[in-house]
């Protein structure tokens, strides 16, 4: 690929400079280290990428300080030192000084070459994931995240809730969200079902847009938790995606041990065939249905999609359902019967075939097998018209 | 010539002159004399009124945004939500309108169309711009474009952010199309102004006004005009494609129809990054004037400053991809765009060093325009240096689309472009209206704006490095304290701007009359009366070295300066 050969060539070219840079880095190691005064402002560093990015941050901050402080001092000093009464002539009539001007052109040039190179080198480390990485498929939709693991475990995001005193954002269910095994590189393969989104975890210093019609990916190795409990972080959407953009969060957990991760995996995949309603309720959160559909009897909660409370058995009059897409031309009322088995099956597996009056946000198809579909419908039935 | 004779000569002239001297403001009267005027000064003044009005509008939305962000959860947006909408949607409309109004209606036309129109022809020694009718046409296009925005405001608002990224913008039922048509029309307004300036500077320079005798503001305006003419059509095409996609479902940007959303970002930034230089270059030109005039010293390294304007304009076309480091753009393109981006930082740094060297050894007066010039250098240094974090590939991954970017571009767009514009407004105000504003109030207002600005936006660098994403209606409580400080800063700025509105209006009615040359400048506009006569110059002015201050003397009686060579 032409792109990668350019990258390689640039990398080789950089190899010449890297010896000198290595020398510079050993001299500056104390200044650039995590937790030094020059990384002030950065959040906790919790992945393999945080160290290199923070050291680049510190390097740039040092350069900025070296330029900014003298500029400001000169600005203030000159303003008062050369302040004169009206009509007094200037002390100097110098119009230029070529050696000086060439100097202050060339020095910044050399500095930015170094700056470009360190950023380039560290960014290159972030593109290709190690071959042994643990891969999670991430699906972004307006306005939720969903995570599919190699084990088949699928889990919706946990957007959390503002605590009543507005001092903290609390998670709602510790099994929801992105759960990660400890000590291995994690690779995320990401797709969007609707508009642009962006995956960002500040503590890991990773960010990648999630683009509809494309697959993007990123990787990182999270730091091991210090205690026995999983470390919790917030994943944030950083590409504007509409109404609930600022609620498109999810809790992310890094487990302290493989054992703890596997326990979660067991909980995440367990369904009880003897108790279909309860299993359906579990799937309601795992599959991300909870992001848009409320189940509370009073209809409170997210209402991007129709509430499931009282849905089962609605008559055709109470439940205006059309064919096609809400933005296209109306093709007449599709449903003549009540909201029943057939309608629900169609709406879960092929959600854009039908749409209900008043709900314009299209839903992405949800991958469910026949058993899961049965559980979900049983759950919706249990919430039906009493 | 001895003094008594001069005095006698002056008094005869005064006796012969009409009671009120004829100038461009009283040259003709009535609404049509303004609405159909071809005078660049009147068009400039009308633009200025329009731009400042839109600045107030955009500012109100900024205050609404900052107030909503006072605390996590709903603060005030809920009060503005109609039964069919949610507080989030109201907030999203606010920041979209704030961004779109400030960029397209205020900053882009601010310096070139308002101040440039007024100052450029006089500074050059011309009677008007090359195409006065095109100039008036440009103003009317601006008005029509602005009306499209106002229409969207009263018709449910517009959503999508000022960047209108696809496919979200294409999927929206809100007024995206009227807003885009508005931007499209404003684009033509901008192209007309740019074309006019390019032709004016090439063709209407009087004998003796060689390229390297031009004041630096003209170099900045010239570089800007080139970008306006060359880059704006790309925006127009992009918006037309987006409108086509939205109405006819032709697949260009939306994957739904087989398009590529990232293509839109390339098109958009191919215009909008050079547009950043449309905003900043003329402001840099103003600051080059302010620092030289108020230090009464020739600009240090005139040629370096002039060339750096052109260099910025050229490099500015080649760096758009630095907005897209996390967009799935290939690693090789990321590397190339990062490298070219750093090259833009060099001419910007040169300008800062040259301005400081201009002050060195000068005879500095800390006038209000000079205070704005100093504020510009300080704020632009921060805005420019923080750009280094964003041009560096590794650190940009962390900062992209966070408040760090918000802070960075506000330091450049507001702290530099708008502060430069307000510096120009304060510098040329006595020339435009013939009267001085209240200096004490102006200093209080300046201090409130300067301090308030830093409180508002420096905090946002911290917010961004902590990971706060932009365009968030609600946020994690860990960011609350920074948001509170930032909101307080925005109120300080609002107070400063209210004071400014008061003293500028008050000066028109009750201000002290300004002499022709209140600052001791030597560019041509200060050789005209204040306000300038209708046709600028009765005879073609003699072109001298506009930065030679040796022949400019202070006259305490008139509270201004006189020129020995050209009284």
Short mmCIF file of N, CA and C in Angstrom, two decimals, chain A residues 3 7 10 41-43 53 56-57 60-61 64 67-68 71-72 75 78-79 82-84 86-92 94-97 101 104-105 108-109 112 115-116 119-120 122-123 126-127 142 162 166-169 194-196 200 202-203 205 207-209 211-212 214 216 234 236-246 249, chain B residues 72 74 86 88-89 92 95 159-160 165-168 255 261 265 296-301 304 326-328 331-332 334-335 338-339 342 345-346 350 353-354 356 359-366 374 378 381-382 385 389 392-395 397-402 465-467 469-474 476-478 549-550 552-554 561:
data_model
loop_
_atom_site.label_atom_id
_atom_site.label_comp_id
_atom_site.label_asym_id
_atom_site.label_seq_id
_atom_site.Cartn_x
_atom_site.Cartn_y
_atom_site.Cartn_z
N UNK A 3 0.34 4.18 1.09
CA UNK A 3 0.31 4.89 2.36
C UNK A 3 1.32 4.34 3.34
N UNK A 7 4.77 5.85 5.21
CA UNK A 7 4.96 5.83 6.66
C UNK A 7 6.29 5.20 7.01
N UNK A 10 9.14 7.49 6.17
CA UNK A 10 9.25 8.55 7.17
C UNK A 10 9.88 7.99 8.44
N UNK A 41 -2.56 18.65 34.64
CA UNK A 41 -3.73 18.87 33.78
C UNK A 41 -4.19 17.61 33.12
N UNK A 42 -3.29 16.63 32.97
CA UNK A 42 -3.72 15.39 32.33
C UNK A 42 -4.41 14.50 33.36
N UNK A 43 -5.39 13.72 32.94
CA UNK A 43 -6.04 12.79 33.87
C UNK A 43 -5.11 11.64 34.21
N UNK A 53 2.24 9.51 25.36
CA UNK A 53 1.49 10.74 25.05
C UNK A 53 1.78 11.80 26.11
N UNK A 56 5.11 13.38 25.52
CA UNK A 56 5.05 14.37 24.43
C UNK A 56 4.39 15.66 24.93
N UNK A 57 3.34 15.47 25.73
CA UNK A 57 2.64 16.62 26.30
C UNK A 57 3.60 17.46 27.14
N UNK A 60 6.09 19.36 24.92
CA UNK A 60 5.50 20.55 24.30
C UNK A 60 5.28 21.63 25.34
N UNK A 61 4.85 21.23 26.54
CA UNK A 61 4.60 22.22 27.58
C UNK A 61 5.90 22.95 27.95
N UNK A 64 6.62 25.36 25.13
CA UNK A 64 5.69 26.49 25.20
C UNK A 64 6.09 27.46 26.30
N UNK A 67 8.99 29.63 25.35
CA UNK A 67 8.63 30.74 24.47
C UNK A 67 7.70 31.74 25.15
N UNK A 68 6.70 31.23 25.85
CA UNK A 68 5.64 32.10 26.33
C UNK A 68 6.10 33.06 27.43
N UNK A 71 8.13 35.99 26.06
CA UNK A 71 7.26 36.85 25.24
C UNK A 71 6.45 37.76 26.16
N UNK A 72 5.85 37.17 27.20
CA UNK A 72 5.00 37.95 28.09
C UNK A 72 5.82 38.98 28.86
N UNK A 75 6.68 41.76 26.55
CA UNK A 75 5.48 42.53 26.23
C UNK A 75 5.20 43.56 27.33
N UNK A 78 8.39 46.09 27.84
CA UNK A 78 8.49 47.12 26.78
C UNK A 78 7.37 48.15 26.93
N UNK A 79 6.15 47.66 27.25
CA UNK A 79 5.01 48.57 27.32
C UNK A 79 5.24 49.65 28.36
N UNK A 82 9.12 51.75 27.55
CA UNK A 82 9.15 52.69 26.44
C UNK A 82 7.89 53.55 26.38
N UNK A 83 7.18 53.61 27.51
CA UNK A 83 6.00 54.46 27.57
C UNK A 83 6.46 55.91 27.61
N UNK A 84 5.91 56.73 26.74
CA UNK A 84 6.39 58.10 26.63
C UNK A 84 5.22 59.07 26.54
N UNK A 86 2.99 62.13 24.87
CA UNK A 86 2.63 62.34 23.46
C UNK A 86 3.67 63.21 22.77
N UNK A 87 4.01 62.86 21.56
CA UNK A 87 4.91 63.69 20.77
C UNK A 87 6.37 63.36 20.93
N UNK A 88 6.74 62.60 21.98
CA UNK A 88 8.15 62.22 22.12
C UNK A 88 8.52 61.23 21.03
N UNK A 89 9.72 61.37 20.54
CA UNK A 89 10.12 60.51 19.42
C UNK A 89 10.63 59.17 19.95
N UNK A 90 10.57 58.15 19.11
CA UNK A 90 11.08 56.82 19.48
C UNK A 90 12.58 56.87 19.73
N UNK A 91 13.07 56.01 20.64
CA UNK A 91 14.50 55.99 20.93
C UNK A 91 15.29 55.36 19.81
N UNK A 92 14.63 54.49 19.08
CA UNK A 92 15.35 53.74 18.06
C UNK A 92 14.59 53.86 16.75
N UNK A 94 15.41 51.50 14.29
CA UNK A 94 15.83 50.27 13.62
C UNK A 94 14.64 49.68 12.85
N UNK A 95 14.88 49.25 11.62
CA UNK A 95 13.76 48.75 10.82
C UNK A 95 13.84 47.25 10.62
N UNK A 96 15.02 46.71 10.68
CA UNK A 96 15.13 45.25 10.60
C UNK A 96 16.53 44.84 11.02
N UNK A 97 16.70 43.54 11.21
CA UNK A 97 17.99 43.00 11.56
C UNK A 97 18.00 41.57 11.05
N UNK A 101 16.42 38.06 12.61
CA UNK A 101 15.16 37.51 12.07
C UNK A 101 15.35 36.10 11.54
N UNK A 104 15.43 33.78 14.61
CA UNK A 104 14.15 33.42 15.24
C UNK A 104 13.18 32.77 14.25
N UNK A 105 13.61 32.58 13.01
CA UNK A 105 12.85 31.74 12.10
C UNK A 105 13.37 30.30 12.16
N UNK A 108 12.73 28.06 15.79
CA UNK A 108 11.42 27.39 15.89
C UNK A 108 11.25 26.28 14.85
N UNK A 109 11.83 26.46 13.67
CA UNK A 109 11.73 25.41 12.64
C UNK A 109 12.32 24.11 13.14
N UNK A 112 10.10 22.50 15.81
CA UNK A 112 8.87 21.83 15.38
C UNK A 112 9.18 20.54 14.62
N UNK A 115 9.32 18.12 17.31
CA UNK A 115 7.98 17.93 17.86
C UNK A 115 7.14 17.05 16.94
N UNK A 116 7.24 17.33 15.64
CA UNK A 116 6.51 16.49 14.68
C UNK A 116 6.95 15.04 14.84
N UNK A 119 5.72 13.11 17.98
CA UNK A 119 4.28 12.84 17.90
C UNK A 119 3.98 11.76 16.88
N UNK A 120 4.70 11.82 15.77
CA UNK A 120 4.54 10.86 14.68
C UNK A 120 4.91 9.45 15.17
N UNK A 122 5.10 8.26 18.27
CA UNK A 122 4.20 7.68 19.27
C UNK A 122 2.83 7.36 18.68
N UNK A 123 2.36 8.19 17.73
CA UNK A 123 1.06 7.89 17.11
C UNK A 123 1.15 6.59 16.31
N UNK A 126 0.29 3.46 17.91
CA UNK A 126 -1.11 3.28 18.30
C UNK A 126 -1.97 2.70 17.19
N UNK A 127 -1.45 2.59 15.97
CA UNK A 127 -2.31 2.15 14.86
C UNK A 127 -2.53 0.64 14.85
N UNK A 142 -27.10 5.81 17.87
CA UNK A 142 -27.66 6.92 18.64
C UNK A 142 -28.53 6.34 19.74
N UNK A 162 -26.94 10.53 37.20
CA UNK A 162 -26.46 11.57 38.10
C UNK A 162 -27.05 11.31 39.48
N UNK A 166 -26.22 15.52 42.76
CA UNK A 166 -25.53 16.01 41.57
C UNK A 166 -24.02 16.05 41.74
N UNK A 167 -23.47 15.23 42.64
CA UNK A 167 -22.03 15.28 42.88
C UNK A 167 -21.29 14.14 42.19
N UNK A 168 -22.01 13.14 41.74
CA UNK A 168 -21.32 12.00 41.13
C UNK A 168 -22.22 11.38 40.07
N UNK A 169 -21.59 10.71 39.13
CA UNK A 169 -22.35 9.91 38.18
C UNK A 169 -22.22 8.47 38.64
N UNK A 194 -25.60 4.36 12.51
CA UNK A 194 -26.32 5.54 12.02
C UNK A 194 -25.39 6.68 11.63
N UNK A 195 -24.96 7.47 12.60
CA UNK A 195 -24.17 8.66 12.27
C UNK A 195 -22.76 8.49 12.84
N UNK A 196 -21.94 9.55 12.75
CA UNK A 196 -20.60 9.48 13.31
C UNK A 196 -20.66 9.45 14.83
N UNK A 200 -13.88 7.31 23.15
CA UNK A 200 -12.83 8.05 23.88
C UNK A 200 -12.83 7.64 25.34
N UNK A 202 -10.57 8.97 28.41
CA UNK A 202 -9.48 9.91 28.72
C UNK A 202 -8.30 9.26 29.42
N UNK A 203 -8.57 8.37 30.39
CA UNK A 203 -7.47 7.79 31.16
C UNK A 203 -6.58 6.89 30.30
N UNK A 205 -6.08 7.55 27.02
CA UNK A 205 -5.57 8.40 25.94
C UNK A 205 -5.85 7.79 24.56
N UNK A 207 -8.62 7.53 21.29
CA UNK A 207 -9.82 8.11 20.68
C UNK A 207 -9.86 7.68 19.23
N UNK A 208 -11.02 7.26 18.76
CA UNK A 208 -11.15 6.88 17.36
C UNK A 208 -12.59 7.11 16.94
N UNK A 209 -12.77 7.78 15.80
CA UNK A 209 -14.13 7.96 15.29
C UNK A 209 -14.71 6.63 14.86
N UNK A 211 -17.39 5.27 12.25
CA UNK A 211 -17.96 5.85 11.04
C UNK A 211 -18.94 4.86 10.42
N UNK A 212 -20.17 5.28 10.11
CA UNK A 212 -21.11 4.37 9.46
C UNK A 212 -20.57 3.97 8.09
N UNK A 214 -18.09 2.05 7.56
CA UNK A 214 -16.68 1.71 7.64
C UNK A 214 -16.43 0.94 8.92
N UNK A 216 -13.65 0.82 11.96
CA UNK A 216 -12.43 1.44 12.50
C UNK A 216 -12.01 0.63 13.71
N UNK A 234 -14.95 5.95 32.55
CA UNK A 234 -16.05 6.34 31.67
C UNK A 234 -15.57 6.41 30.24
N UNK A 236 -16.54 7.97 26.68
CA UNK A 236 -17.33 9.14 26.27
C UNK A 236 -17.42 9.18 24.75
N UNK A 237 -18.56 9.59 24.23
CA UNK A 237 -18.67 9.81 22.79
C UNK A 237 -18.17 11.22 22.50
N UNK A 238 -17.20 11.35 21.58
CA UNK A 238 -16.64 12.68 21.32
C UNK A 238 -16.90 13.18 19.91
N UNK A 239 -17.87 12.59 19.22
CA UNK A 239 -18.23 13.20 17.94
C UNK A 239 -19.72 13.50 18.02
N UNK A 240 -20.07 14.77 17.77
CA UNK A 240 -21.45 15.18 17.98
C UNK A 240 -22.41 14.28 17.20
N UNK A 241 -23.39 13.70 17.88
CA UNK A 241 -24.26 12.72 17.23
C UNK A 241 -25.73 12.98 17.49
N UNK A 242 -26.07 14.18 17.95
CA UNK A 242 -27.48 14.51 18.08
C UNK A 242 -27.92 14.66 19.53
N UNK A 243 -29.23 14.50 19.71
CA UNK A 243 -29.89 14.89 20.96
C UNK A 243 -29.14 14.41 22.21
N UNK A 244 -28.95 13.11 22.34
CA UNK A 244 -28.37 12.60 23.59
C UNK A 244 -26.88 12.32 23.49
N UNK A 245 -26.19 13.08 22.66
CA UNK A 245 -24.74 12.95 22.52
C UNK A 245 -24.05 12.92 23.88
N UNK A 246 -24.46 13.84 24.77
CA UNK A 246 -23.77 13.94 26.05
C UNK A 246 -24.16 12.81 27.00
N UNK A 249 -22.57 7.61 27.04
CA UNK A 249 -21.43 7.18 27.85
C UNK A 249 -21.55 5.69 28.09
N UNK B 72 -24.07 20.11 36.26
CA UNK B 72 -24.51 18.95 35.48
C UNK B 72 -26.03 18.82 35.51
N UNK B 74 -29.96 19.31 33.93
CA UNK B 74 -30.63 20.46 33.33
C UNK B 74 -30.49 21.68 34.23
N UNK B 86 -36.88 18.49 23.83
CA UNK B 86 -36.27 18.21 25.11
C UNK B 86 -35.20 19.27 25.39
N UNK B 88 -32.13 18.92 25.92
CA UNK B 88 -30.91 18.65 25.14
C UNK B 88 -31.00 19.29 23.77
N UNK B 89 -32.18 19.14 23.13
CA UNK B 89 -32.32 19.67 21.78
C UNK B 89 -32.21 21.19 21.78
N UNK B 92 -28.54 21.97 22.11
CA UNK B 92 -27.83 21.70 20.87
C UNK B 92 -28.08 22.79 19.84
N UNK B 95 -25.81 25.95 20.82
CA UNK B 95 -24.39 26.01 20.44
C UNK B 95 -24.23 26.02 18.93
N UNK B 159 -29.79 22.40 14.04
CA UNK B 159 -29.00 21.50 14.86
C UNK B 159 -27.87 20.94 14.00
N UNK B 160 -26.83 20.47 14.63
CA UNK B 160 -25.76 19.82 13.88
C UNK B 160 -24.39 20.43 14.13
N UNK B 165 -21.56 18.20 10.14
CA UNK B 165 -20.99 16.94 9.69
C UNK B 165 -22.08 15.98 9.21
N UNK B 166 -21.80 15.30 8.10
CA UNK B 166 -22.69 14.23 7.64
C UNK B 166 -22.29 12.95 8.36
N UNK B 167 -23.15 11.95 8.44
CA UNK B 167 -24.51 11.93 7.92
C UNK B 167 -25.53 12.56 8.87
N UNK B 168 -25.08 13.01 10.06
CA UNK B 168 -26.07 13.54 11.00
C UNK B 168 -26.83 14.71 10.40
N UNK B 255 -23.60 7.11 3.98
CA UNK B 255 -23.42 5.70 3.60
C UNK B 255 -24.75 5.05 3.23
N UNK B 261 -19.03 9.61 4.61
CA UNK B 261 -19.12 10.78 5.50
C UNK B 261 -17.79 11.50 5.67
N UNK B 265 -15.97 15.76 5.42
CA UNK B 265 -15.01 16.45 6.30
C UNK B 265 -13.85 17.02 5.48
N UNK B 296 4.85 54.54 17.73
CA UNK B 296 5.48 55.57 16.90
C UNK B 296 6.83 55.11 16.39
N UNK B 297 6.83 53.89 15.88
CA UNK B 297 8.09 53.36 15.38
C UNK B 297 7.77 52.43 14.21
N UNK B 298 8.65 52.48 13.21
CA UNK B 298 8.50 51.66 12.01
C UNK B 298 8.36 50.18 12.40
N UNK B 299 7.46 49.41 11.73
CA UNK B 299 7.36 47.98 12.05
C UNK B 299 8.70 47.30 11.83
N UNK B 300 9.09 46.51 12.80
CA UNK B 300 10.36 45.81 12.67
C UNK B 300 10.17 44.66 11.69
N UNK B 301 11.07 44.56 10.71
CA UNK B 301 11.01 43.46 9.75
C UNK B 301 9.77 43.48 8.89
N UNK B 304 9.47 40.69 6.38
CA UNK B 304 9.17 39.38 6.98
C UNK B 304 7.69 39.29 7.34
N UNK B 326 -8.37 11.63 13.86
CA UNK B 326 -9.04 10.44 14.40
C UNK B 326 -10.23 10.02 13.54
N UNK B 327 -10.30 10.53 12.31
CA UNK B 327 -11.50 10.32 11.50
C UNK B 327 -11.48 9.06 10.67
N UNK B 328 -10.47 8.23 10.79
CA UNK B 328 -10.16 7.06 9.95
C UNK B 328 -9.34 7.46 8.72
N UNK B 331 -2.83 6.61 8.21
CA UNK B 331 -1.69 7.07 8.99
C UNK B 331 -0.74 7.94 8.16
N UNK B 332 -0.56 7.60 6.88
CA UNK B 332 0.36 8.39 6.06
C UNK B 332 -0.17 9.81 5.89
N UNK B 334 -2.19 11.36 7.91
CA UNK B 334 -2.05 12.02 9.21
C UNK B 334 -0.65 12.61 9.35
N UNK B 335 0.36 11.80 8.99
CA UNK B 335 1.75 12.25 9.16
C UNK B 335 2.02 13.46 8.28
N UNK B 338 0.22 16.55 9.60
CA UNK B 338 0.85 17.04 10.83
C UNK B 338 2.11 17.83 10.49
N UNK B 339 2.91 17.28 9.57
CA UNK B 339 4.18 17.95 9.22
C UNK B 339 3.90 19.33 8.62
N UNK B 342 2.81 22.05 11.12
CA UNK B 342 3.87 22.72 11.89
C UNK B 342 4.49 23.86 11.10
N UNK B 345 3.15 27.25 11.82
CA UNK B 345 3.47 27.90 13.09
C UNK B 345 4.64 28.86 12.95
N UNK B 346 5.50 28.64 11.93
CA UNK B 346 6.70 29.48 11.81
C UNK B 346 6.36 30.93 11.46
N UNK B 350 7.03 34.30 13.73
CA UNK B 350 7.79 35.46 13.23
C UNK B 350 7.04 36.75 13.51
N UNK B 353 7.36 37.82 17.17
CA UNK B 353 8.69 38.38 17.48
C UNK B 353 8.84 39.77 16.87
N UNK B 354 8.33 39.95 15.66
CA UNK B 354 8.45 41.25 15.00
C UNK B 354 7.67 42.33 15.73
N UNK B 356 7.02 42.43 18.91
CA UNK B 356 7.75 42.77 20.14
C UNK B 356 8.94 43.67 19.80
N UNK B 359 8.01 47.21 19.31
CA UNK B 359 7.81 47.98 20.55
C UNK B 359 9.13 48.41 21.16
N UNK B 360 10.16 47.59 20.96
CA UNK B 360 11.46 47.86 21.58
C UNK B 360 12.00 49.21 21.09
N UNK B 361 12.28 50.08 22.05
CA UNK B 361 12.86 51.38 21.68
C UNK B 361 11.86 52.35 21.08
N UNK B 362 10.57 52.04 21.15
CA UNK B 362 9.58 52.94 20.59
C UNK B 362 9.19 54.05 21.55
N UNK B 363 8.19 54.82 21.13
CA UNK B 363 7.62 55.82 22.02
C UNK B 363 6.16 55.40 22.20
N UNK B 364 5.97 54.57 23.24
CA UNK B 364 4.69 53.87 23.35
C UNK B 364 3.66 54.71 24.10
N UNK B 365 2.46 54.79 23.55
CA UNK B 365 1.33 55.39 24.24
C UNK B 365 0.36 54.24 24.52
N UNK B 366 -0.01 54.08 25.80
CA UNK B 366 -0.92 52.98 26.13
C UNK B 366 -2.37 53.42 25.89
N UNK B 374 -1.84 44.84 22.56
CA UNK B 374 -1.06 44.04 23.52
C UNK B 374 -1.83 42.79 23.91
N UNK B 378 -0.65 38.73 23.52
CA UNK B 378 -0.69 37.77 24.63
C UNK B 378 -1.60 36.60 24.30
N UNK B 381 -0.42 34.43 21.40
CA UNK B 381 0.69 33.54 21.79
C UNK B 381 0.15 32.27 22.41
N UNK B 382 -0.84 32.42 23.30
CA UNK B 382 -1.43 31.22 23.93
C UNK B 382 -2.16 30.39 22.87
N UNK B 385 0.52 28.74 20.58
CA UNK B 385 1.33 27.69 21.22
C UNK B 385 0.49 26.46 21.53
N UNK B 389 0.08 21.42 20.53
CA UNK B 389 -0.42 20.17 21.11
C UNK B 389 -1.36 19.46 20.14
N UNK B 392 0.57 18.00 16.94
CA UNK B 392 1.36 16.81 17.24
C UNK B 392 0.43 15.60 17.22
N UNK B 393 0.78 14.58 16.43
CA UNK B 393 -0.15 13.46 16.21
C UNK B 393 -0.55 12.77 17.51
N UNK B 394 0.44 12.49 18.37
CA UNK B 394 0.12 11.68 19.55
C UNK B 394 -0.78 12.44 20.52
N UNK B 395 -0.42 13.68 20.84
CA UNK B 395 -1.21 14.40 21.83
C UNK B 395 -2.59 14.79 21.28
N UNK B 397 -4.53 12.98 19.66
CA UNK B 397 -5.49 11.89 19.85
C UNK B 397 -6.25 12.11 21.16
N UNK B 398 -5.52 12.55 22.18
CA UNK B 398 -6.18 12.80 23.46
C UNK B 398 -7.05 14.07 23.43
N UNK B 399 -6.55 15.12 22.77
CA UNK B 399 -7.24 16.42 22.86
C UNK B 399 -8.34 16.61 21.83
N UNK B 400 -8.32 15.85 20.75
CA UNK B 400 -9.26 16.08 19.67
C UNK B 400 -10.72 16.06 20.17
N UNK B 401 -11.50 17.05 19.70
CA UNK B 401 -12.92 17.14 20.07
C UNK B 401 -13.19 17.25 21.56
N UNK B 402 -12.21 17.75 22.31
CA UNK B 402 -12.47 18.06 23.72
C UNK B 402 -12.48 19.58 23.88
N UNK B 465 -7.99 18.96 28.82
CA UNK B 465 -6.94 17.97 29.07
C UNK B 465 -7.44 16.92 30.05
N UNK B 466 -8.44 17.28 30.88
CA UNK B 466 -9.06 16.26 31.75
C UNK B 466 -10.01 15.36 30.99
N UNK B 467 -10.30 15.70 29.73
CA UNK B 467 -11.10 14.79 28.91
C UNK B 467 -12.54 15.19 28.68
N UNK B 469 -15.47 16.22 26.69
CA UNK B 469 -15.74 16.37 25.25
C UNK B 469 -16.53 17.65 24.96
N UNK B 470 -16.41 18.14 23.73
CA UNK B 470 -17.17 19.33 23.36
C UNK B 470 -18.60 18.94 22.99
N UNK B 471 -19.45 19.96 22.92
CA UNK B 471 -20.86 19.82 22.51
C UNK B 471 -21.63 18.90 23.45
N UNK B 472 -21.32 18.98 24.76
CA UNK B 472 -22.02 18.18 25.75
C UNK B 472 -23.00 19.06 26.52
N UNK B 473 -24.24 18.61 26.52
CA UNK B 473 -25.28 19.31 27.28
C UNK B 473 -25.13 18.98 28.76
N UNK B 474 -24.78 17.74 29.02
CA UNK B 474 -24.63 17.26 30.40
C UNK B 474 -23.20 16.74 30.52
N UNK B 476 -19.97 14.81 33.30
CA UNK B 476 -19.63 14.12 34.54
C UNK B 476 -19.34 15.16 35.62
N UNK B 477 -19.80 14.92 36.84
CA UNK B 477 -19.62 15.92 37.89
C UNK B 477 -18.15 16.28 38.16
N UNK B 478 -17.20 15.42 37.74
CA UNK B 478 -15.79 15.77 37.99
C UNK B 478 -15.37 17.03 37.25
N UNK B 549 7.70 58.28 11.18
CA UNK B 549 7.01 59.12 12.17
C UNK B 549 7.79 60.37 12.52
N UNK B 550 8.94 60.60 11.83
CA UNK B 550 9.80 61.71 12.27
C UNK B 550 9.14 63.06 12.01
N UNK B 552 5.92 63.78 12.27
CA UNK B 552 4.60 63.87 12.88
C UNK B 552 4.77 64.47 14.28
N UNK B 553 4.16 65.62 14.52
CA UNK B 553 4.35 66.29 15.81
C UNK B 553 3.04 66.39 16.58
N UNK B 554 3.18 66.36 17.90
CA UNK B 554 1.99 66.46 18.75
C UNK B 554 1.60 67.91 18.93
N UNK B 561 -2.19 65.05 16.33
CA UNK B 561 -0.89 65.22 15.71
C UNK B 561 -1.05 65.93 14.37
#
